Tab-separated table of C-alpha atoms (C1' of nucleotides) in Angstrom:
chain	number	residue	atom	x	y	z
A	1	MET	CA	58.225	-97.362	9.958
A	2	GLU	CA	58.091	-93.495	9.985
A	3	LYS	CA	59.073	-93.736	6.420
A	4	GLU	CA	56.183	-95.800	5.604
A	5	ILE	CA	53.733	-93.835	7.322
A	6	GLY	CA	55.299	-90.854	5.523
A	7	TYR	CA	54.746	-92.365	2.477
A	8	ILE	CA	50.878	-92.388	3.044
A	9	THR	CA	50.744	-89.139	4.575
A	10	SER	CA	52.628	-87.481	1.743
A	11	LEU	CA	50.177	-89.195	-0.717
A	12	ILE	CA	47.163	-87.857	1.379
A	13	GLY	CA	48.946	-84.604	1.713
A	14	ASP	CA	48.741	-83.457	-1.876
A	15	PRO	CA	45.790	-80.861	-2.435
A	16	VAL	CA	44.722	-82.535	-5.605
A	17	ARG	CA	44.729	-85.929	-3.939
A	18	THR	CA	42.938	-84.954	-1.087
A	19	ASN	CA	40.167	-83.498	-3.238
A	20	ILE	CA	40.062	-86.766	-4.917
A	21	LEU	CA	39.808	-88.727	-1.597
A	22	TRP	CA	37.249	-86.201	-0.274
A	23	THR	CA	35.155	-86.466	-3.098
A	24	LEU	CA	35.225	-90.320	-3.199
A	25	LEU	CA	33.998	-90.305	0.519
A	26	ASP	CA	30.509	-90.854	-0.708
A	27	ASN	CA	31.584	-94.025	-1.842
A	28	LYS	CA	30.583	-93.783	-5.234
A	29	ALA	CA	32.964	-94.655	-8.260
A	30	TYR	CA	33.900	-91.635	-10.212
A	31	THR	CA	35.805	-91.440	-13.524
A	32	ALA	CA	38.985	-89.704	-14.172
A	33	THR	CA	37.494	-86.821	-15.993
A	34	GLU	CA	34.877	-86.427	-13.276
A	35	LEU	CA	37.737	-86.265	-10.626
A	36	ALA	CA	39.664	-83.919	-12.800
A	37	ILE	CA	36.671	-81.394	-12.884
A	38	SER	CA	36.078	-81.726	-9.076
A	39	ALA	CA	39.828	-80.965	-8.548
A	40	ASP	CA	40.074	-78.450	-11.197
A	41	THR	CA	43.037	-79.827	-12.907
A	42	SER	CA	43.887	-81.409	-16.193
A	43	PRO	CA	43.225	-84.735	-17.237
A	44	GLN	CA	47.150	-85.487	-17.448
A	45	ASN	CA	47.577	-84.468	-13.916
A	46	ILE	CA	44.755	-86.335	-12.339
A	47	SER	CA	45.914	-89.411	-14.174
A	48	MET	CA	49.267	-89.151	-12.563
A	49	HIS	CA	47.673	-88.594	-9.145
A	50	LEU	CA	45.068	-91.434	-9.541
A	51	ASN	CA	48.038	-93.726	-10.547
A	52	LYS	CA	49.824	-92.934	-7.209
A	53	LEU	CA	46.830	-93.599	-5.241
A	54	VAL	CA	46.011	-96.785	-6.962
A	55	LYS	CA	49.790	-98.032	-6.498
A	56	ALA	CA	49.694	-97.202	-3.043
A	57	ASP	CA	46.417	-99.503	-2.758
A	58	LEU	CA	44.147	-96.502	-1.203
A	59	LEU	CA	42.040	-96.721	-4.633
A	60	VAL	CA	40.953	-99.331	-7.025
A	61	VAL	CA	40.078	-98.911	-10.626
A	62	GLU	CA	37.692	-100.588	-12.949
A	63	SER	CA	37.809	-100.074	-16.869
A	64	GLN	CA	34.435	-99.818	-18.358
A	65	GLY	CA	34.826	-99.271	-22.079
A	66	ARG	CA	36.828	-95.936	-22.488
A	67	HIS	CA	35.956	-94.853	-18.913
A	68	LYS	CA	37.961	-95.740	-15.892
A	69	TYR	CA	36.043	-95.810	-12.421
A	70	TYR	CA	37.960	-95.100	-9.252
A	71	ARG	CA	36.829	-95.809	-5.626
A	72	PHE	CA	38.304	-96.758	-2.407
A	73	SER	CA	39.871	-99.994	-1.978
A	74	LYS	CA	38.743	-100.713	1.434
A	75	PRO	CA	36.755	-98.909	4.198
A	76	GLU	CA	39.755	-98.111	6.234
A	77	VAL	CA	40.633	-95.329	3.603
A	78	ALA	CA	37.197	-93.533	4.233
A	79	TYR	CA	37.781	-93.799	8.044
A	80	ALA	CA	41.091	-92.369	7.790
A	81	ILE	CA	39.871	-89.476	5.720
A	82	GLU	CA	36.932	-88.880	8.177
A	83	ALA	CA	39.159	-88.939	11.051
A	84	ILE	CA	41.248	-86.248	9.336
A	85	GLY	CA	37.908	-84.370	8.762
A	86	ASN	CA	37.495	-84.199	12.487
A	87	LEU	CA	40.637	-82.345	12.911
A	88	LEU	CA	39.489	-79.051	11.476
A	89	PRO	CA	39.997	-76.273	13.847
A	90	THR	CA	36.802	-75.319	15.491
A	91	GLU	CA	36.570	-71.655	14.598
A	92	LYS	CA	37.020	-72.419	11.026
A	93	HIS	CA	34.464	-75.059	11.325
A	94	LYS	CA	31.843	-72.579	12.536
A	95	LYS	CA	32.567	-70.355	9.496
A	96	ILE	CA	31.628	-73.235	7.159
A	97	VAL	CA	28.347	-74.243	9.141
A	98	THR	CA	27.049	-70.468	8.925
A	99	ASN	CA	28.080	-70.285	5.530
A	100	ILE	CA	25.024	-70.376	3.361
A	101	ASP	CA	26.624	-70.719	-0.052
A	102	ASN	CA	27.291	-74.309	0.256
A	103	SER	CA	24.201	-75.217	2.455
A	104	SER	CA	22.918	-77.987	0.228
A	105	ILE	CA	26.147	-79.978	1.083
A	106	LYS	CA	26.064	-78.986	4.567
A	107	TYR	CA	22.507	-79.805	5.548
A	108	CYS	CA	22.464	-83.018	3.555
A	109	ARG	CA	25.204	-85.510	2.425
A	110	THR	CA	26.621	-88.841	2.772
A	111	CYS	CA	29.609	-90.033	4.682
A	112	TYR	CA	30.976	-93.259	2.908
A	113	ASP	CA	27.489	-95.005	2.486
A	114	HIS	CA	25.218	-93.692	5.363
A	115	LEU	CA	23.233	-90.325	5.621
A	116	ALA	CA	25.470	-87.554	7.421
A	117	GLY	CA	25.311	-83.996	7.836
A	118	ARG	CA	22.141	-82.086	9.532
A	119	ILE	CA	19.803	-84.718	8.102
A	120	GLY	CA	21.789	-87.586	9.319
A	121	VAL	CA	22.114	-86.062	12.726
A	122	LEU	CA	18.287	-85.088	12.967
A	123	ILE	CA	17.271	-88.439	11.971
A	124	THR	CA	19.447	-90.084	14.431
A	125	GLU	CA	18.169	-87.913	16.996
A	126	ALA	CA	14.704	-88.906	16.180
A	127	LEU	CA	15.379	-92.479	16.263
A	128	LEU	CA	16.758	-92.264	19.593
A	129	LYS	CA	13.934	-90.094	20.934
A	130	GLN	CA	11.348	-92.685	19.604
A	131	LYS	CA	13.350	-95.339	21.214
A	132	ILE	CA	13.717	-97.143	17.829
A	133	ILE	CA	17.363	-97.454	18.491
A	134	VAL	CA	19.371	-96.927	22.137
A	135	GLU	CA	22.733	-95.770	22.642
A	136	ASN	CA	25.345	-97.891	24.375
A	137	THR	CA	28.906	-96.982	24.523
A	138	ASN	CA	30.032	-96.458	20.913
A	139	THR	CA	27.252	-98.695	19.606
A	140	TYR	CA	23.493	-98.441	18.942
A	141	SER	CA	21.157	-101.440	19.383
A	142	LEU	CA	17.792	-101.954	18.014
A	143	THR	CA	14.694	-102.018	20.507
A	144	LYS	CA	11.757	-104.123	19.798
A	145	LYS	CA	10.020	-101.118	18.618
A	146	GLY	CA	13.189	-100.640	16.162
A	147	ASN	CA	12.670	-104.159	14.956
A	148	ILE	CA	9.113	-103.499	13.959
A	149	PHE	CA	9.928	-99.940	12.402
A	150	PHE	CA	12.711	-101.461	10.154
A	151	SER	CA	10.698	-104.581	9.232
A	152	GLU	CA	7.980	-102.155	8.051
A	153	LEU	CA	10.600	-100.487	6.198
A	154	ASP	CA	11.479	-103.923	4.613
A	155	VAL	CA	14.914	-103.957	5.812
A	156	ASN	CA	16.044	-107.511	6.790
A	157	ILE	CA	17.810	-106.987	10.097
A	158	ASP	CA	18.960	-110.528	10.456
A	159	ASP	CA	20.612	-110.259	7.026
A	160	LEU	CA	22.438	-107.265	8.003
A	161	LYS	CA	23.676	-108.967	11.354
A	162	LYS	CA	25.146	-111.804	9.426
A	163	HIS	CA	27.675	-109.479	8.001
A	164	ARG	CA	31.146	-109.053	9.400
A	165	ARG	CA	30.481	-105.169	9.450
A	166	ILE	CA	29.503	-103.231	12.427
A	167	PHE	CA	25.747	-103.331	12.679
A	168	ALA	CA	25.049	-99.702	14.110
A	169	LYS	CA	27.311	-97.374	15.564
A	170	PRO	CA	27.613	-93.524	16.148
A	171	CYS	CA	29.635	-91.732	13.606
A	172	LEU	CA	31.021	-88.164	14.508
A	173	ASP	CA	30.005	-85.571	11.986
A	174	TRP	CA	32.516	-82.949	11.065
A	175	SER	CA	29.679	-80.424	9.892
A	176	GLU	CA	27.403	-80.834	12.875
A	177	ARG	CA	29.866	-82.197	15.465
A	178	LYS	CA	27.246	-84.356	16.655
A	179	HIS	CA	26.745	-88.270	15.962
A	180	HIS	CA	24.803	-89.786	13.151
A	181	LEU	CA	24.055	-93.435	12.532
A	182	ALA	CA	26.747	-95.462	10.576
A	183	GLY	CA	27.289	-99.213	10.170
A	184	SER	CA	25.283	-101.625	8.100
A	185	LEU	CA	21.929	-100.226	9.431
A	186	GLY	CA	22.945	-96.682	8.704
A	187	ALA	CA	23.871	-98.062	5.090
A	188	ALA	CA	20.528	-99.985	4.736
A	189	LEU	CA	18.429	-96.661	5.722
A	190	LEU	CA	20.113	-94.907	3.138
A	191	ASP	CA	19.427	-97.352	0.520
A	192	LYS	CA	15.817	-97.404	1.400
A	193	MET	CA	15.341	-93.614	1.420
A	194	LEU	CA	16.911	-93.407	-1.917
A	195	LEU	CA	14.929	-96.467	-3.163
A	196	LEU	CA	11.607	-94.795	-1.916
A	197	ASP	CA	12.694	-91.643	-3.492
A	198	TYR	CA	12.714	-89.590	-0.299
A	199	ILE	CA	16.091	-88.487	-1.300
A	200	ARG	CA	18.254	-88.267	-4.397
A	201	ARG	CA	22.003	-88.279	-5.237
A	202	THR	CA	23.184	-85.142	-7.146
A	203	LYS	CA	25.749	-85.792	-9.848
A	204	LYS	CA	28.761	-83.950	-9.098
A	205	SER	CA	29.083	-83.934	-5.104
A	206	ARG	CA	28.163	-85.540	-2.056
A	207	ALA	CA	25.112	-83.460	-1.662
A	208	ILE	CA	21.456	-85.093	-1.423
A	209	VAL	CA	18.392	-83.478	-2.067
A	210	ILE	CA	15.378	-84.185	-0.485
A	211	THR	CA	12.066	-84.705	-2.697
A	212	SER	CA	8.774	-83.244	-1.623
A	213	LYS	CA	7.696	-86.899	-0.869
A	214	GLY	CA	10.723	-87.369	1.333
A	215	GLN	CA	9.866	-84.072	3.188
A	216	LYS	CA	6.416	-85.233	3.966
A	217	HIS	CA	7.361	-88.683	5.129
A	218	LEU	CA	10.482	-87.160	7.208
A	219	TYR	CA	8.038	-85.113	9.086
A	220	GLU	CA	5.469	-87.794	9.668
A	221	LYS	CA	8.007	-90.287	10.739
A	222	PHE	CA	10.513	-88.336	12.519
A	223	LYS	CA	9.164	-84.798	13.004
A	224	VAL	CA	12.063	-83.554	11.104
A	225	SER	CA	11.429	-80.363	8.967
A	226	VAL	CA	14.087	-79.530	6.419
B	1	MET	CA	35.619	-77.341	2.612
B	2	GLU	CA	38.057	-79.173	0.460
B	3	LYS	CA	40.646	-76.080	1.124
B	4	GLU	CA	40.056	-76.741	4.803
B	5	ILE	CA	40.952	-80.522	4.618
B	6	GLY	CA	43.756	-79.773	2.190
B	7	TYR	CA	45.220	-77.506	4.902
B	8	ILE	CA	45.050	-80.318	7.429
B	9	THR	CA	46.363	-83.094	4.975
B	10	SER	CA	49.137	-80.961	3.619
B	11	LEU	CA	50.277	-80.359	7.235
B	12	ILE	CA	50.328	-84.028	8.095
B	13	GLY	CA	51.739	-84.979	4.875
B	14	ASP	CA	55.310	-83.464	5.471
B	15	PRO	CA	57.780	-86.157	6.489
B	16	VAL	CA	59.196	-84.203	9.238
B	17	ARG	CA	55.663	-83.462	10.608
B	18	THR	CA	54.650	-86.931	10.115
B	19	ASN	CA	57.689	-87.822	12.320
B	20	ILE	CA	56.765	-85.410	15.054
B	21	LEU	CA	53.050	-86.765	15.118
B	22	TRP	CA	54.243	-90.393	14.918
B	23	THR	CA	56.716	-89.707	17.982
B	24	LEU	CA	54.062	-88.057	20.039
B	25	LEU	CA	51.651	-90.856	19.492
B	26	ASP	CA	52.602	-92.270	22.855
B	27	ASN	CA	50.905	-89.137	24.453
B	28	LYS	CA	54.217	-88.082	26.024
B	29	ALA	CA	55.261	-84.470	25.915
B	30	TYR	CA	58.653	-83.885	23.866
B	31	THR	CA	60.704	-80.884	23.790
B	32	ALA	CA	61.553	-79.224	20.375
B	33	THR	CA	65.143	-80.480	20.533
B	34	GLU	CA	64.036	-84.086	21.180
B	35	LEU	CA	61.717	-83.853	18.234
B	36	ALA	CA	64.375	-82.475	16.053
B	37	ILE	CA	66.597	-85.426	17.067
B	38	SER	CA	63.781	-87.658	16.505
B	39	ALA	CA	63.114	-86.151	12.911
B	40	ASP	CA	66.849	-85.705	12.220
B	41	THR	CA	66.681	-82.145	11.241
B	42	SER	CA	67.745	-78.945	12.700
B	43	PRO	CA	66.353	-76.850	15.572
B	44	GLN	CA	65.439	-74.027	13.265
B	45	ASN	CA	63.551	-76.247	11.135
B	46	ILE	CA	61.696	-78.008	13.731
B	47	SER	CA	60.703	-74.896	15.405
B	48	MET	CA	59.108	-73.907	11.953
B	49	HIS	CA	57.088	-77.223	11.740
B	50	LEU	CA	56.074	-77.235	15.541
B	51	ASN	CA	54.700	-73.739	14.953
B	52	LYS	CA	52.735	-74.879	12.087
B	53	LEU	CA	51.190	-77.716	14.015
B	54	VAL	CA	50.543	-75.528	16.801
B	55	LYS	CA	48.817	-72.801	14.730
B	56	ALA	CA	46.450	-75.887	13.223
B	57	ASP	CA	45.498	-76.857	16.619
B	58	LEU	CA	47.030	-80.267	16.358
B	59	LEU	CA	49.469	-79.689	19.025
B	60	VAL	CA	49.647	-77.577	22.151
B	61	VAL	CA	52.897	-76.406	23.867
B	62	GLU	CA	53.750	-75.767	27.385
B	63	SER	CA	56.803	-73.626	28.414
B	64	GLN	CA	58.672	-75.045	31.383
B	65	GLY	CA	61.984	-72.741	31.860
B	66	ARG	CA	63.735	-72.805	28.851
B	67	HIS	CA	62.183	-76.104	27.472
B	68	LYS	CA	58.971	-76.132	25.466
B	69	TYR	CA	56.799	-79.335	25.444
B	70	TYR	CA	54.755	-80.340	22.750
B	71	ARG	CA	51.968	-82.832	22.747
B	72	PHE	CA	48.893	-83.453	21.025
B	73	SER	CA	45.936	-81.004	21.515
B	74	LYS	CA	43.356	-83.717	21.811
B	75	PRO	CA	42.703	-87.591	21.171
B	76	GLU	CA	41.178	-86.899	17.747
B	77	VAL	CA	44.683	-86.243	16.468
B	78	ALA	CA	46.001	-89.658	17.767
B	79	TYR	CA	42.960	-91.278	16.368
B	80	ALA	CA	43.586	-89.887	12.794
B	81	ILE	CA	47.451	-90.708	12.984
B	82	GLU	CA	46.345	-94.357	13.865
B	83	ALA	CA	43.852	-94.342	11.038
B	84	ILE	CA	46.432	-93.295	8.552
B	85	GLY	CA	48.608	-96.188	9.988
B	86	ASN	CA	46.114	-98.839	9.168
B	87	LEU	CA	46.335	-97.702	5.491
B	88	LEU	CA	49.898	-99.193	5.207
B	89	PRO	CA	50.012	-101.670	2.254
B	90	THR	CA	49.921	-104.996	3.602
B	91	GLU	CA	53.008	-106.627	1.799
B	92	LYS	CA	55.185	-103.724	3.143
B	93	HIS	CA	53.487	-104.353	6.552
B	94	LYS	CA	54.567	-107.987	6.286
B	95	LYS	CA	58.267	-106.945	5.745
B	96	ILE	CA	58.371	-104.947	8.966
B	97	VAL	CA	56.732	-107.764	10.870
B	98	THR	CA	59.548	-110.177	9.799
B	99	ASN	CA	62.068	-107.504	10.377
B	100	ILE	CA	63.947	-108.497	13.445
B	101	ASP	CA	65.757	-104.810	13.957
B	102	ASN	CA	62.824	-103.148	15.258
B	103	SER	CA	61.566	-106.050	17.180
B	104	SER	CA	61.160	-104.142	20.374
B	105	ILE	CA	58.918	-101.628	18.881
B	106	LYS	CA	57.103	-104.384	17.288
B	107	TYR	CA	56.323	-106.471	20.249
B	108	CYS	CA	55.736	-103.769	22.683
B	109	ARG	CA	54.610	-100.263	22.183
B	110	THR	CA	51.875	-97.860	23.069
B	111	CYS	CA	49.199	-96.396	21.048
B	112	TYR	CA	48.406	-92.867	22.231
B	113	ASP	CA	47.843	-93.874	26.060
B	114	HIS	CA	47.269	-97.711	26.058
B	115	LEU	CA	49.136	-100.776	25.258
B	116	ALA	CA	49.336	-101.783	21.790
B	117	GLY	CA	51.454	-104.356	19.539
B	118	ARG	CA	51.863	-107.908	20.101
B	119	ILE	CA	51.755	-107.602	24.011
B	120	GLY	CA	48.604	-105.367	23.796
B	121	VAL	CA	46.979	-107.788	21.531
B	122	LEU	CA	48.055	-111.077	23.613
B	123	ILE	CA	46.821	-109.452	26.832
B	124	THR	CA	43.455	-108.437	25.253
B	125	GLU	CA	42.955	-111.709	24.002
B	126	ALA	CA	43.563	-113.168	27.188
B	127	LEU	CA	41.224	-110.938	28.920
B	128	LEU	CA	38.528	-112.091	26.492
B	129	LYS	CA	39.420	-115.652	26.975
B	130	GLN	CA	39.198	-115.355	30.819
B	131	LYS	CA	35.987	-113.359	30.319
B	132	ILE	CA	37.181	-110.630	32.299
B	133	ILE	CA	35.745	-108.476	29.302
B	134	VAL	CA	33.460	-109.427	26.495
B	135	GLU	CA	33.174	-107.935	23.115
B	136	ASN	CA	30.079	-106.272	21.887
B	137	THR	CA	29.907	-104.632	18.640
B	138	ASN	CA	32.626	-102.059	18.813
B	139	THR	CA	32.928	-102.084	22.416
B	140	TYR	CA	34.047	-104.035	25.194
B	141	SER	CA	32.263	-104.458	28.601
B	142	LEU	CA	33.307	-105.569	31.870
B	143	THR	CA	32.000	-108.860	33.455
B	144	LYS	CA	31.507	-109.473	36.987
B	145	LYS	CA	34.736	-111.360	37.047
B	146	GLY	CA	36.256	-108.410	35.403
B	147	ASN	CA	35.190	-106.022	38.124
B	148	ILE	CA	36.878	-108.212	40.647
B	149	PHE	CA	39.887	-108.336	38.371
B	150	PHE	CA	40.289	-104.702	37.899
B	151	SER	CA	39.480	-103.823	41.576
B	152	GLU	CA	42.116	-106.240	42.820
B	153	LEU	CA	44.529	-104.161	40.570
B	154	ASP	CA	43.289	-101.194	42.480
B	155	VAL	CA	41.566	-99.706	39.475
B	156	ASN	CA	38.631	-97.598	40.186
B	157	ILE	CA	36.043	-98.416	37.444
B	158	ASP	CA	33.385	-96.236	38.539
B	159	ASP	CA	35.705	-93.203	38.226
B	160	LEU	CA	36.693	-94.312	34.849
B	161	LYS	CA	32.998	-94.682	33.573
B	162	LYS	CA	32.169	-90.961	34.963
B	163	HIS	CA	34.612	-89.631	32.282
B	164	ARG	CA	33.060	-88.529	29.040
B	165	ARG	CA	35.516	-90.746	27.232
B	166	ILE	CA	34.689	-94.200	25.709
B	167	PHE	CA	35.201	-96.972	28.614
B	168	ALA	CA	36.667	-99.609	26.633
B	169	LYS	CA	36.892	-100.339	23.036
B	170	PRO	CA	38.575	-102.303	20.350
B	171	CYS	CA	41.444	-100.567	18.570
B	172	LEU	CA	42.753	-102.095	15.379
B	173	ASP	CA	46.518	-102.573	15.607
B	174	TRP	CA	48.436	-101.595	12.466
B	175	SER	CA	51.440	-103.947	13.233
B	176	GLU	CA	49.480	-106.942	14.322
B	177	ARG	CA	46.142	-106.474	12.283
B	178	LYS	CA	44.390	-107.427	15.271
B	179	HIS	CA	42.378	-105.692	18.091
B	180	HIS	CA	43.746	-104.284	21.306
B	181	LEU	CA	42.057	-102.736	24.271
B	182	ALA	CA	41.660	-98.930	24.121
B	183	GLY	CA	39.534	-96.514	26.008
B	184	SER	CA	40.052	-95.083	29.568
B	185	LEU	CA	40.078	-98.854	30.729
B	186	GLY	CA	43.056	-99.563	28.325
B	187	ALA	CA	44.804	-96.319	29.442
B	188	ALA	CA	44.241	-97.204	33.444
B	189	LEU	CA	45.736	-100.723	32.716
B	190	LEU	CA	48.740	-99.250	30.914
B	191	ASP	CA	49.257	-96.765	33.973
B	192	LYS	CA	48.695	-99.623	36.510
B	193	MET	CA	51.434	-101.693	34.592
B	194	LEU	CA	54.046	-99.043	34.634
B	195	LEU	CA	53.207	-98.192	38.347
B	196	LEU	CA	53.784	-101.980	39.413
B	197	ASP	CA	56.986	-101.995	37.226
B	198	TYR	CA	55.850	-104.828	34.877
B	199	ILE	CA	56.924	-102.609	31.902
B	200	ARG	CA	58.988	-99.535	31.501
B	201	ARG	CA	58.913	-96.800	29.051
B	202	THR	CA	62.099	-96.295	26.937
B	203	LYS	CA	63.559	-92.893	26.478
B	204	LYS	CA	63.356	-92.226	22.675
B	205	SER	CA	60.719	-94.244	21.142
B	206	ARG	CA	57.250	-95.810	21.808
B	207	ALA	CA	58.707	-99.025	22.712
B	208	ILE	CA	58.145	-100.510	26.015
B	209	VAL	CA	60.408	-102.981	27.923
B	210	ILE	CA	59.144	-105.691	30.127
B	211	THR	CA	60.789	-106.224	33.477
B	212	SER	CA	61.291	-109.784	34.630
B	213	LYS	CA	58.899	-109.014	37.372
B	214	GLY	CA	56.572	-108.053	34.626
B	215	GLN	CA	57.530	-111.320	32.636
B	216	LYS	CA	56.469	-113.233	35.741
B	217	HIS	CA	53.044	-111.633	36.286
B	218	LEU	CA	51.999	-111.554	32.726
B	219	TYR	CA	52.371	-115.362	32.614
B	220	GLU	CA	50.703	-115.955	35.996
B	221	LYS	CA	47.723	-113.664	34.959
B	222	PHE	CA	47.424	-114.082	31.464
B	223	LYS	CA	49.448	-116.971	30.440
B	224	VAL	CA	51.366	-114.625	28.135
B	225	SER	CA	55.096	-115.461	27.769
B	226	VAL	CA	57.282	-112.756	26.036
C	1	DT	C1'	77.991	-61.654	35.189
C	2	DC	C1'	79.404	-64.757	32.056
C	3	DT	C1'	78.840	-69.187	29.465
C	4	DA	C1'	76.086	-72.706	27.745
C	5	DT	C1'	71.681	-74.309	26.460
C	6	DA	C1'	66.968	-73.826	24.460
C	7	DG	C1'	64.455	-72.096	21.297
C	8	DT	C1'	63.208	-68.294	17.534
C	9	DT	C1'	63.019	-65.322	13.483
C	10	DA	C1'	64.150	-63.678	9.031
C	11	DA	C1'	66.201	-63.694	4.479
C	12	DG	C1'	67.874	-66.529	0.884
C	13	DT	C1'	68.451	-70.984	-1.650
C	14	DA	C1'	67.706	-75.661	-3.349
C	15	DT	C1'	65.221	-79.210	-4.972
C	16	DA	C1'	61.317	-82.301	-5.138
C	17	DA	C1'	57.294	-82.821	-7.034
C	18	DA	C1'	53.333	-80.940	-9.469
C	19	DA	C1'	51.756	-79.128	-13.751
C	20	DT	C1'	51.943	-78.622	-18.609
C	21	DG	C1'	52.604	-79.447	-23.783
C	22	DA	C1'	52.931	-82.529	-27.167
C	23	DA	C1'	52.259	-86.959	-29.199
C	24	DG	C1'	50.378	-91.105	-28.189
C	25	DT	C1'	46.677	-95.693	-27.420
C	26	DG	C1'	42.509	-97.627	-27.202
C	27	DT	C1'	36.953	-97.155	-27.506
C	28	DT	C1'	32.646	-95.316	-29.080
C	29	DA	C1'	29.542	-93.826	-32.185
C	30	DA	C1'	28.168	-90.913	-36.307
D	1	DT	C1'	36.307	-94.939	-41.793
D	2	DT	C1'	36.593	-90.712	-39.576
D	3	DA	C1'	36.183	-87.735	-35.852
D	4	DA	C1'	35.538	-87.216	-30.973
D	5	DC	C1'	36.371	-88.805	-26.672
D	6	DA	C1'	38.763	-90.883	-22.570
D	7	DC	C1'	42.832	-91.581	-20.892
D	8	DT	C1'	48.187	-92.302	-20.819
D	9	DT	C1'	53.170	-91.383	-21.197
D	10	DC	C1'	57.058	-88.779	-21.298
D	11	DA	C1'	59.970	-84.564	-21.635
D	12	DT	C1'	60.027	-79.912	-20.016
D	13	DT	C1'	58.948	-76.146	-17.047
D	14	DT	C1'	57.312	-74.080	-12.944
D	15	DT	C1'	56.594	-73.539	-8.190
D	16	DA	C1'	56.011	-74.022	-3.558
D	17	DT	C1'	58.231	-74.879	0.422
D	18	DA	C1'	61.429	-77.216	3.203
D	19	DC	C1'	65.765	-76.303	4.646
D	20	DT	C1'	69.989	-73.318	5.423
D	21	DT	C1'	72.791	-69.582	7.320
D	22	DA	C1'	73.279	-66.079	10.453
D	23	DA	C1'	71.826	-63.300	14.175
D	24	DC	C1'	68.691	-63.057	17.621
D	25	DT	C1'	66.098	-63.631	22.792
D	26	DA	C1'	65.429	-66.123	27.058
D	27	DT	C1'	66.711	-69.288	30.791
D	28	DA	C1'	69.904	-71.818	33.803
D	29	DG	C1'	73.622	-72.751	36.380
D	30	DA	C1'	78.581	-71.783	37.742
DNA sequence: TCTATAGTTAAGTATAAAATGAAGTGTTAA
DNA sequence: TTAACACTTCATTTTATACTTAACTATAGA
């Protein structure tokens, strides 16, 4: 058994492969070249590493013309990477939070397929404060007010609940050390905010930019100023 | 950020350190020599590895006379290791399950501080079937019947709920691919079963042996035959 | 106080695996 | 139909770091 586990840990343990997995954590698919740039290495090298990750069934690959798109094979991979992220030493972590250089990725990023970072945490806190969601042990559930709120946003709650996936749960954030909204409700909220152009994804990272339209609405709805 | 994560993943990625972490997953403290034997390496080498893990705040060490006892610094470490365990390829996993040699660790082992493996899953299923616990999204809660059940076992539910730790939640088992009971209730149940001598820990692994007394009671209480 | 045990530290070596260079295949688009 | 691009394969080189050898400290027990 140790050998089997060692196989996976040694795969995750290489710096280039860690960079790949960390980049893919926003649940987007990236091409080999994009990942090579992100990991600052050669195409040959990234090809070798990606092959190992695919063979180990951590990633899946899809060919589109001359491009190959890589993404996680299953949510468990994202969970494991996030769980490792939560092991970051606290002092080092503080340094990151107070580091202004990468503030955009700090305040605003996605975690797998939902909003994370400072914005994710602030919005979640606002949802709790306004009693749109309530916290149980390790889950969130919607109040009546919450049902109205999300139906006004044109999110079909019943559809979400049909899925086998967890509906709404707190997810510990590595940068904020607080919880943000995860699960299918969290994913639906992110989708809707992207659709409404409150926020936009950036090309090369997990950073999210907030549009002026978004700023206005975030303040109106949640009293969140960014 | 990638560098910080890479630091942790490369730590976890070494085979000897993986062995250490995997061994410690039962939440017992082990001495350096025990861990060296487990990882089949020299005292000098294990010393070096343990130092790295302590410096990274994954482990803490306590001196007792001429011995040094190592254990996880926080539950997050166990969660991360378990999350990695869930990434094991399914085919390989099947091979393990049908492998009779390590059947004891397969049927009966602990995960951090609660009962896992086949027994953990069977008991959890029995608790659900008998409506002692009910499943919500990603949590379990106690029914009235459950409150009586655990008070008869002399488990103080109110005390458990006072802790900041999650009370009861499903934990995906890497060997069974089903859920077992985790959280403080799971830990309390394991403690009680050890105290009542239904089960005993073995010296050198996470395997648990079931006593004949335990077999009898497990069948009476849960209709679980082992 | 002497011996065995538990663990550490430091310098040197060995080796596995990552990176590179060169030469490919297949794809798009001018 | 040619050139540029996206990616791969394989042989070779490089390098990081785990491990060894050897000498050490600290504790326990006799």
